[in-house]
Amino acid sequence: MNETDNLIGRRGLMLVLSSPSGAGKTSIARRLLEEDAALEMSVSATTRKRRPGEVEGQDYHFVDRDSFHIMINNREFLEYARVFDHYYGTPEGAVMTALDSGRDVLFDIDWQGTQQIADAKREDLVSVFILPPSTRDLEHRLTKRAQDSAEVVAARMAKASDEISHYREYDYIIVNQDIDVSVTSVKAILTAERLKRDRQVGLTNFVKRLRAGQ
Ligand SMILES: Nc1nc2c(ncn2[C@@H]2O[C@H](COP(=O)(O)OP(=O)(O)OP(=O)(O)O)[C@@H](O)[C@H]2O)c(=O)[nH]1
Ligand SMILES: [Mg+2]
């Protein structure tokens, strides 16, 4: 949060982090949430199975396909997409409540979802694409993940190059060579984006009072 937030009043922003699988986006997101009290995570709905250690309502809302399609029909999603063999979607309600009350929301979503948010809510969106320093590094990080089978790793490797091809659609690009440096970079982006004039919705009144000598 900036010092001026309490003074002026600010609309929250949507900070999207995307990357090919294994580039370190989840670790960066975790650090940001720990270190920035004004950020909250958007919890997606997904049809994929819960993994050991994942918590319902915290990592995802785990739903079956029928429920997911009902949510689509009820227009509950800000965006949704099919990633690998499953559906993933961002419930809109929680996000809009946060933005309206000046809180920022962090998203771990893919390029398809980012495109949809860019079409619907460009002014609230700040998008960051995380690149791995090399293919070897990416492969190494993917195989280190014990939870996924060899086929899943292979499928993700194959998809990585496709995902990377969308880097141009993002506002900012970070090569994640060192997590500390990457986290510092995202924080710098946040600091600057929070100061954007259009987000400081209380400015007109604030300046009016200033000019009136109050
Ligand atoms: N469009 C969209 N993509 C999502 C959403 N939630 C998660 N994803 C993306 O779906 C992909 C797979 O996520 P997971 O099933 O959690 O798997 P993961 O091991 O975390 O995969 P990576 O984050 O890609 O390493 C990731 O690229 C996420 O960014 C969502 O609500 N919408
Ligand atoms: Mg992830």
PDB file of C-alpha atoms and ligand atoms in Angstrom:
ATOM      1  CA  MET A   1       0.000   0.000   0.000  1.00  0.00           C
ATOM      2  CA  ASN A   2       1.204   3.513  -0.752  1.00  0.00           C
ATOM      3  CA  GLU A   3       1.295   6.269   1.834  1.00  0.00           C
ATOM      4  CA  THR A   4      -1.204   8.255  -0.194  1.00  0.00           C
ATOM      5  CA  ASP A   5      -3.822   5.477  -0.367  1.00  0.00           C
ATOM      6  CA  ASN A   6      -5.561   6.507   2.836  1.00  0.00           C
ATOM      7  CA  LEU A   7      -5.384  10.151   1.908  1.00  0.00           C
ATOM      8  CA  ILE A   8      -6.746  10.003  -1.614  1.00  0.00           C
ATOM      9  CA  GLY A   9      -8.563   6.735  -2.216  1.00  0.00           C
ATOM     10  CA  ARG A  10      -7.581   4.347  -4.947  1.00  0.00           C
ATOM     11  CA  ARG A  11      -9.230   1.796  -7.177  1.00  0.00           C
ATOM     12  CA  GLY A  12      -7.570  -1.620  -6.905  1.00  0.00           C
ATOM     13  CA  LEU A  13      -5.827  -3.249  -9.828  1.00  0.00           C
ATOM     14  CA  MET A  14      -5.642  -6.765 -11.234  1.00  0.00           C
ATOM     15  CA  LEU A  15      -2.083  -8.041 -11.303  1.00  0.00           C
ATOM     16  CA  VAL A  16      -1.837 -11.009 -13.642  1.00  0.00           C
ATOM     17  CA  LEU A  17       1.185 -13.295 -13.582  1.00  0.00           C
ATOM     18  CA  SER A  18       1.537 -15.761 -16.446  1.00  0.00           C
ATOM     19  CA  SER A  19       4.382 -17.986 -17.519  1.00  0.00           C
ATOM     20  CA  PRO A  20       5.091 -21.351 -19.057  1.00  0.00           C
ATOM     21  CA  SER A  21       4.753 -24.123 -16.518  1.00  0.00           C
ATOM     22  CA  GLY A  22       7.779 -24.260 -14.243  1.00  0.00           C
ATOM     23  CA  ALA A  23       9.100 -20.728 -14.717  1.00  0.00           C
ATOM     24  CA  GLY A  24       8.555 -19.929 -11.046  1.00  0.00           C
ATOM     25  CA  LYS A  25       5.345 -17.927 -11.149  1.00  0.00           C
ATOM     26  CA  THR A  26       3.783 -19.731  -8.199  1.00  0.00           C
ATOM     27  CA  SER A  27       6.803 -19.050  -5.939  1.00  0.00           C
ATOM     28  CA  ILE A  28       6.820 -15.389  -6.939  1.00  0.00           C
ATOM     29  CA  ALA A  29       3.083 -15.129  -6.257  1.00  0.00           C
ATOM     30  CA  ARG A  30       3.477 -16.709  -2.816  1.00  0.00           C
ATOM     31  CA  ARG A  31       6.213 -14.251  -1.846  1.00  0.00           C
ATOM     32  CA  LEU A  32       4.198 -11.258  -3.055  1.00  0.00           C
ATOM     33  CA  LEU A  33       1.180 -12.312  -1.013  1.00  0.00           C
ATOM     34  CA  GLU A  34       3.322 -12.719   2.098  1.00  0.00           C
ATOM     35  CA  GLU A  35       5.044  -9.384   1.713  1.00  0.00           C
ATOM     36  CA  ASP A  36       2.310  -7.080   0.462  1.00  0.00           C
ATOM     37  CA  ALA A  37      -0.720  -6.703   2.702  1.00  0.00           C
ATOM     38  CA  ALA A  38      -2.800  -4.893   0.034  1.00  0.00           C
ATOM     39  CA  LEU A  39      -2.647  -7.908  -2.316  1.00  0.00           C
ATOM     40  CA  GLU A  40      -5.066 -10.789  -2.238  1.00  0.00           C
ATOM     41  CA  MET A  41      -5.146 -13.906  -4.395  1.00  0.00           C
ATOM     42  CA  SER A  42      -7.946 -14.638  -6.822  1.00  0.00           C
ATOM     43  CA  VAL A  43      -9.071 -18.212  -6.169  1.00  0.00           C
ATOM     44  CA  SER A  44     -10.059 -19.880  -9.441  1.00  0.00           C
ATOM     45  CA  ALA A  45     -12.555 -22.649  -9.975  1.00  0.00           C
ATOM     46  CA  THR A  46     -11.185 -25.715 -11.728  1.00  0.00           C
ATOM     47  CA  THR A  47     -12.355 -29.119 -12.885  1.00  0.00           C
ATOM     48  CA  ARG A  48      -8.936 -30.675 -12.296  1.00  0.00           C
ATOM     49  CA  LYS A  49      -8.450 -32.994  -9.338  1.00  0.00           C
ATOM     50  CA  ARG A  50      -7.119 -31.673  -6.065  1.00  0.00           C
ATOM     51  CA  ARG A  51      -3.467 -32.579  -5.516  1.00  0.00           C
ATOM     52  CA  PRO A  52      -2.133 -33.735  -2.145  1.00  0.00           C
ATOM     53  CA  GLY A  53      -1.504 -30.671  -0.021  1.00  0.00           C
ATOM     54  CA  GLU A  54      -3.921 -28.432  -1.915  1.00  0.00           C
ATOM     55  CA  VAL A  55      -6.724 -26.875   0.096  1.00  0.00           C
ATOM     56  CA  GLU A  56     -10.252 -26.390  -1.243  1.00  0.00           C
ATOM     57  CA  GLY A  57     -11.158 -22.699  -1.332  1.00  0.00           C
ATOM     58  CA  GLN A  58      -7.562 -21.664  -0.876  1.00  0.00           C
ATOM     59  CA  ASP A  59      -5.676 -23.086  -3.868  1.00  0.00           C
ATOM     60  CA  TYR A  60      -8.781 -23.575  -5.999  1.00  0.00           C
ATOM     61  CA  HIS A  61     -12.482 -24.182  -5.779  1.00  0.00           C
ATOM     62  CA  PHE A  62     -12.530 -27.773  -7.005  1.00  0.00           C
ATOM     63  CA  VAL A  63     -15.737 -28.403  -8.949  1.00  0.00           C
ATOM     64  CA  ASP A  64     -17.021 -31.019 -11.372  1.00  0.00           C
ATOM     65  CA  ARG A  65     -17.673 -30.288 -15.032  1.00  0.00           C
ATOM     66  CA  ASP A  66     -21.412 -29.883 -14.593  1.00  0.00           C
ATOM     67  CA  SER A  67     -20.972 -27.279 -11.871  1.00  0.00           C
ATOM     68  CA  PHE A  68     -18.379 -25.473 -13.971  1.00  0.00           C
ATOM     69  CA  HIS A  69     -20.766 -25.284 -16.924  1.00  0.00           C
ATOM     70  CA  ILE A  70     -23.543 -23.990 -14.686  1.00  0.00           C
ATOM     71  CA  MET A  71     -21.173 -21.243 -13.541  1.00  0.00           C
ATOM     72  CA  ILE A  72     -20.438 -20.389 -17.196  1.00  0.00           C
ATOM     73  CA  ASN A  73     -24.149 -20.190 -17.976  1.00  0.00           C
ATOM     74  CA  ASN A  74     -24.780 -18.017 -14.928  1.00  0.00           C
ATOM     75  CA  ARG A  75     -22.048 -15.665 -16.169  1.00  0.00           C
ATOM     76  CA  GLU A  76     -20.140 -16.031 -12.929  1.00  0.00           C
ATOM     77  CA  PHE A  77     -16.713 -15.921 -14.589  1.00  0.00           C
ATOM     78  CA  LEU A  78     -14.620 -12.883 -15.378  1.00  0.00           C
ATOM     79  CA  GLU A  79     -12.742 -15.225 -17.716  1.00  0.00           C
ATOM     80  CA  TYR A  80     -12.418 -18.958 -18.195  1.00  0.00           C
ATOM     81  CA  ALA A  81     -10.403 -21.265 -20.392  1.00  0.00           C
ATOM     82  CA  ARG A  82      -9.494 -24.834 -21.042  1.00  0.00           C
ATOM     83  CA  VAL A  83      -5.886 -25.489 -20.013  1.00  0.00           C
ATOM     84  CA  PHE A  84      -4.483 -28.953 -20.668  1.00  0.00           C
ATOM     85  CA  ASP A  85      -7.536 -31.193 -20.206  1.00  0.00           C
ATOM     86  CA  HIS A  86      -9.314 -29.130 -17.591  1.00  0.00           C
ATOM     87  CA  TYR A  87     -11.358 -26.000 -17.219  1.00  0.00           C
ATOM     88  CA  TYR A  88     -10.184 -23.064 -15.139  1.00  0.00           C
ATOM     89  CA  GLY A  89     -12.099 -19.877 -14.431  1.00  0.00           C
ATOM     90  CA  THR A  90     -11.986 -16.717 -12.335  1.00  0.00           C
ATOM     91  CA  PRO A  91     -15.184 -16.006 -10.358  1.00  0.00           C
ATOM     92  CA  GLU A  92     -15.953 -12.331 -10.955  1.00  0.00           C
ATOM     93  CA  GLY A  93     -17.740 -11.310  -7.748  1.00  0.00           C
ATOM     94  CA  ALA A  94     -14.840 -11.428  -5.278  1.00  0.00           C
ATOM     95  CA  VAL A  95     -12.539  -9.606  -7.680  1.00  0.00           C
ATOM     96  CA  MET A  96     -14.881  -6.676  -8.271  1.00  0.00           C
ATOM     97  CA  THR A  97     -15.567  -6.251  -4.551  1.00  0.00           C
ATOM     98  CA  ALA A  98     -11.817  -6.074  -3.889  1.00  0.00           C
ATOM     99  CA  LEU A  99     -11.145  -3.540  -6.662  1.00  0.00           C
ATOM    100  CA  ASP A 100     -14.007  -1.306  -5.573  1.00  0.00           C
ATOM    101  CA  SER A 101     -12.614  -1.184  -2.056  1.00  0.00           C
ATOM    102  CA  GLY A 102      -9.082  -0.329  -3.183  1.00  0.00           C
ATOM    103  CA  ARG A 103      -7.534  -3.759  -2.738  1.00  0.00           C
ATOM    104  CA  ASP A 104      -5.381  -5.343  -5.434  1.00  0.00           C
ATOM    105  CA  VAL A 105      -5.924  -8.856  -6.728  1.00  0.00           C
ATOM    106  CA  LEU A 106      -3.225 -11.248  -7.895  1.00  0.00           C
ATOM    107  CA  PHE A 107      -4.013 -13.769 -10.642  1.00  0.00           C
ATOM    108  CA  ASP A 108      -2.120 -16.914 -11.632  1.00  0.00           C
ATOM    109  CA  ILE A 109      -3.830 -17.509 -14.980  1.00  0.00           C
ATOM    110  CA  ASP A 110      -2.761 -18.360 -18.516  1.00  0.00           C
ATOM    111  CA  TRP A 111      -2.613 -16.199 -21.672  1.00  0.00           C
ATOM    112  CA  GLN A 112      -6.167 -17.081 -22.700  1.00  0.00           C
ATOM    113  CA  GLY A 113      -7.580 -15.690 -19.473  1.00  0.00           C
ATOM    114  CA  THR A 114      -5.334 -12.639 -19.664  1.00  0.00           C
ATOM    115  CA  GLN A 115      -6.629 -11.865 -23.156  1.00  0.00           C
ATOM    116  CA  GLN A 116     -10.225 -12.059 -21.953  1.00  0.00           C
ATOM    117  CA  ILE A 117      -9.561  -9.698 -19.049  1.00  0.00           C
ATOM    118  CA  ALA A 118      -7.729  -7.333 -21.411  1.00  0.00           C
ATOM    119  CA  ASP A 119     -10.856  -7.288 -23.610  1.00  0.00           C
ATOM    120  CA  ALA A 120     -13.273  -6.750 -20.724  1.00  0.00           C
ATOM    121  CA  LYS A 121     -11.394  -4.649 -18.134  1.00  0.00           C
ATOM    122  CA  ARG A 122      -8.236  -3.249 -19.720  1.00  0.00           C
ATOM    123  CA  GLU A 123      -8.052  -0.248 -17.393  1.00  0.00           C
ATOM    124  CA  ASP A 124      -7.860  -2.446 -14.282  1.00  0.00           C
ATOM    125  CA  LEU A 125      -5.315  -4.875 -15.697  1.00  0.00           C
ATOM    126  CA  VAL A 126      -1.557  -4.976 -15.154  1.00  0.00           C
ATOM    127  CA  SER A 127      -0.055  -8.055 -16.786  1.00  0.00           C
ATOM    128  CA  VAL A 128       3.356  -9.586 -16.184  1.00  0.00           C
ATOM    129  CA  PHE A 129       4.880 -12.485 -18.086  1.00  0.00           C
ATOM    130  CA  ILE A 130       7.584 -14.540 -16.383  1.00  0.00           C
ATOM    131  CA  LEU A 131      10.181 -16.191 -18.619  1.00  0.00           C
ATOM    132  CA  PRO A 132      12.621 -18.909 -17.531  1.00  0.00           C
ATOM    133  CA  PRO A 133      16.320 -18.098 -18.039  1.00  0.00           C
ATOM    134  CA  SER A 134      16.738 -21.164 -20.293  1.00  0.00           C
ATOM    135  CA  THR A 135      14.993 -24.298 -21.562  1.00  0.00           C
ATOM    136  CA  ARG A 136      17.287 -26.448 -19.435  1.00  0.00           C
ATOM    137  CA  ASP A 137      16.283 -24.554 -16.351  1.00  0.00           C
ATOM    138  CA  LEU A 138      12.619 -25.011 -17.176  1.00  0.00           C
ATOM    139  CA  GLU A 139      13.016 -28.741 -17.751  1.00  0.00           C
ATOM    140  CA  HIS A 140      14.924 -29.086 -14.502  1.00  0.00           C
ATOM    141  CA  ARG A 141      12.242 -27.329 -12.477  1.00  0.00           C
ATOM    142  CA  LEU A 142       9.497 -29.415 -14.069  1.00  0.00           C
ATOM    143  CA  THR A 143      11.158 -32.762 -13.384  1.00  0.00           C
ATOM    144  CA  LYS A 144      11.840 -31.733  -9.786  1.00  0.00           C
ATOM    145  CA  ARG A 145       8.095 -31.637  -9.183  1.00  0.00           C
ATOM    146  CA  ALA A 146       7.479 -35.068  -7.721  1.00  0.00           C
ATOM    147  CA  GLN A 147       3.720 -34.773  -7.932  1.00  0.00           C
ATOM    148  CA  ASP A 148       3.421 -34.959 -11.688  1.00  0.00           C
ATOM    149  CA  SER A 149       3.879 -38.064 -13.804  1.00  0.00           C
ATOM    150  CA  ALA A 150       6.442 -38.240 -16.626  1.00  0.00           C
ATOM    151  CA  GLU A 151       3.712 -37.802 -19.245  1.00  0.00           C
ATOM    152  CA  VAL A 152       2.413 -34.701 -17.537  1.00  0.00           C
ATOM    153  CA  VAL A 153       5.927 -33.220 -17.472  1.00  0.00           C
ATOM    154  CA  ALA A 154       6.383 -34.010 -21.158  1.00  0.00           C
ATOM    155  CA  ALA A 155       3.037 -32.457 -22.035  1.00  0.00           C
ATOM    156  CA  ARG A 156       3.903 -29.303 -20.092  1.00  0.00           C
ATOM    157  CA  MET A 157       7.292 -29.018 -21.776  1.00  0.00           C
ATOM    158  CA  ALA A 158       5.583 -29.259 -25.145  1.00  0.00           C
ATOM    159  CA  LYS A 159       3.135 -26.542 -24.151  1.00  0.00           C
ATOM    160  CA  ALA A 160       5.814 -24.223 -22.783  1.00  0.00           C
ATOM    161  CA  SER A 161       6.940 -22.969 -26.157  1.00  0.00           C
ATOM    162  CA  ASP A 162       3.336 -22.283 -27.145  1.00  0.00           C
ATOM    163  CA  GLU A 163       2.716 -20.329 -23.932  1.00  0.00           C
ATOM    164  CA  ILE A 164       5.946 -18.341 -24.386  1.00  0.00           C
ATOM    165  CA  SER A 165       4.822 -17.232 -27.850  1.00  0.00           C
ATOM    166  CA  HIS A 166       2.251 -14.970 -26.138  1.00  0.00           C
ATOM    167  CA  TYR A 167       4.795 -12.813 -24.283  1.00  0.00           C
ATOM    168  CA  ARG A 168       4.053  -9.830 -26.521  1.00  0.00           C
ATOM    169  CA  GLU A 169       0.529  -9.550 -25.148  1.00  0.00           C
ATOM    170  CA  TYR A 170       1.846  -8.607 -21.682  1.00  0.00           C
ATOM    171  CA  ASP A 171       2.679  -5.196 -20.209  1.00  0.00           C
ATOM    172  CA  TYR A 172       5.867  -6.331 -18.444  1.00  0.00           C
ATOM    173  CA  ILE A 173       8.375  -9.166 -18.943  1.00  0.00           C
ATOM    174  CA  ILE A 174      10.552 -10.600 -16.182  1.00  0.00           C
ATOM    175  CA  VAL A 175      13.247 -13.238 -16.731  1.00  0.00           C
ATOM    176  CA  ASN A 176      13.216 -15.205 -13.496  1.00  0.00           C
ATOM    177  CA  GLN A 177      16.878 -15.864 -12.879  1.00  0.00           C
ATOM    178  CA  ASP A 178      16.779 -15.032  -9.185  1.00  0.00           C
ATOM    179  CA  ILE A 179      13.529 -15.096  -7.245  1.00  0.00           C
ATOM    180  CA  ASP A 180      14.506 -12.219  -4.945  1.00  0.00           C
ATOM    181  CA  VAL A 181      15.255  -9.973  -7.913  1.00  0.00           C
ATOM    182  CA  SER A 182      12.027 -11.021  -9.649  1.00  0.00           C
ATOM    183  CA  VAL A 183       9.934 -10.297  -6.542  1.00  0.00           C
ATOM    184  CA  THR A 184      11.583  -6.880  -6.205  1.00  0.00           C
ATOM    185  CA  SER A 185      10.788  -6.173  -9.859  1.00  0.00           C
ATOM    186  CA  VAL A 186       7.116  -7.065  -9.485  1.00  0.00           C
ATOM    187  CA  LYS A 187       6.924  -4.847  -6.391  1.00  0.00           C
ATOM    188  CA  ALA A 188       8.388  -1.959  -8.390  1.00  0.00           C
ATOM    189  CA  ILE A 189       5.736  -2.497 -11.063  1.00  0.00           C
ATOM    190  CA  LEU A 190       3.033  -2.495  -8.376  1.00  0.00           C
ATOM    191  CA  THR A 191       4.340   0.686  -6.777  1.00  0.00           C
ATOM    192  CA  ALA A 192       4.290   2.532 -10.088  1.00  0.00           C
ATOM    193  CA  GLU A 193       0.929   1.181 -11.271  1.00  0.00           C
ATOM    194  CA  ARG A 194      -0.722   2.119  -7.977  1.00  0.00           C
ATOM    195  CA  LEU A 195       0.321   5.709  -8.574  1.00  0.00           C
ATOM    196  CA  LYS A 196      -1.354   5.917 -11.990  1.00  0.00           C
ATOM    197  CA  ARG A 197      -3.581   8.973 -12.001  1.00  0.00           C
ATOM    198  CA  ASP A 198      -6.706   7.152 -13.179  1.00  0.00           C
ATOM    199  CA  ARG A 199      -6.484   4.697 -10.273  1.00  0.00           C
ATOM    200  CA  GLN A 200      -6.390   7.486  -7.707  1.00  0.00           C
ATOM    201  CA  VAL A 201     -10.120   8.014  -7.831  1.00  0.00           C
ATOM    202  CA  GLY A 202     -10.193  10.490  -4.935  1.00  0.00           C
ATOM    203  CA  LEU A 203      -7.782  12.897  -6.643  1.00  0.00           C
ATOM    204  CA  THR A 204     -10.346  15.429  -7.855  1.00  0.00           C
ATOM    205  CA  ASN A 205     -11.627  16.021  -4.345  1.00  0.00           C
ATOM    206  CA  PHE A 206      -8.172  15.917  -2.843  1.00  0.00           C
ATOM    207  CA  VAL A 207      -6.849  18.562  -5.231  1.00  0.00           C
ATOM    208  CA  LYS A 208     -10.002  20.653  -4.792  1.00  0.00           C
ATOM    209  CA  ARG A 209      -9.370  20.738  -1.050  1.00  0.00           C
ATOM    210  CA  LEU A 210      -5.680  21.504  -1.583  1.00  0.00           C
ATOM    211  CA  ARG A 211      -6.493  24.420  -3.840  1.00  0.00           C
ATOM    212  CA  ALA A 212      -9.069  25.702  -1.407  1.00  0.00           C
ATOM    213  CA  GLY A 213      -6.257  25.906   1.097  1.00  0.00           C
ATOM    214  CA  GLN A 214      -7.567  23.136   3.338  1.00  0.00           C
TER     215      GLN A 214
HETATM  216  N1  LIG B   1      -7.385 -18.839 -17.800  1.00  0.00           N
HETATM  217  C1  LIG B   1      -7.176 -19.322 -16.585  1.00  0.00           C
HETATM  218  N2  LIG B   1      -6.064 -20.033 -16.335  1.00  0.00           N
HETATM  219  C2  LIG B   1      -5.884 -20.500 -15.084  1.00  0.00           C
HETATM  220  C3  LIG B   1      -6.806 -20.243 -14.039  1.00  0.00           C
HETATM  221  N3  LIG B   1      -6.348 -20.836 -12.908  1.00  0.00           N
HETATM  222  C4  LIG B   1      -5.184 -21.409 -13.228  1.00  0.00           C
HETATM  223  N4  LIG B   1      -4.892 -21.222 -14.529  1.00  0.00           N
HETATM  224  C5  LIG B   1      -3.694 -21.691 -15.271  1.00  0.00           C
HETATM  225  O1  LIG B   1      -3.792 -23.079 -15.480  1.00  0.00           O
HETATM  226  C6  LIG B   1      -2.489 -23.648 -15.586  1.00  0.00           C
HETATM  227  C7  LIG B   1      -2.407 -24.927 -14.795  1.00  0.00           C
HETATM  228  O2  LIG B   1      -2.518 -24.669 -13.428  1.00  0.00           O
HETATM  229  P1  LIG B   1      -2.447 -25.849 -12.376  1.00  0.00           P
HETATM  230  O3  LIG B   1      -3.384 -26.931 -12.763  1.00  0.00           O
HETATM  231  O4  LIG B   1      -2.629 -25.286 -10.999  1.00  0.00           O
HETATM  232  O5  LIG B   1      -1.008 -26.478 -12.542  1.00  0.00           O
HETATM  233  P2  LIG B   1       0.416 -25.915 -12.137  1.00  0.00           P
HETATM  234  O6  LIG B   1       1.260 -27.075 -11.781  1.00  0.00           O
HETATM  235  O7  LIG B   1       0.326 -24.833 -11.134  1.00  0.00           O
HETATM  236  O8  LIG B   1       0.891 -25.353 -13.526  1.00  0.00           O
HETATM  237  P3  LIG B   1       1.830 -24.105 -13.807  1.00  0.00           P
HETATM  238  O9  LIG B   1       1.395 -22.998 -12.914  1.00  0.00           O
HETATM  239  O10 LIG B   1       1.595 -23.832 -15.269  1.00  0.00           O
HETATM  240  O11 LIG B   1       3.198 -24.570 -13.508  1.00  0.00           O
HETATM  241  C8  LIG B   1      -1.515 -22.551 -15.129  1.00  0.00           C
HETATM  242  O12 LIG B   1      -0.917 -21.982 -16.288  1.00  0.00           O
HETATM  243  C9  LIG B   1      -2.407 -21.529 -14.475  1.00  0.00           C
HETATM  244  O13 LIG B   1      -1.876 -20.236 -14.614  1.00  0.00           O
HETATM  245  C10 LIG B   1      -7.978 -19.481 -14.345  1.00  0.00           C
HETATM  246  O14 LIG B   1      -8.835 -19.200 -13.524  1.00  0.00           O
HETATM  247  N5  LIG B   1      -8.095 -19.059 -15.624  1.00  0.00           N
HETATM  248 MG    MG B   2       0.933 -22.895 -10.932  1.00  0.00          MG
END
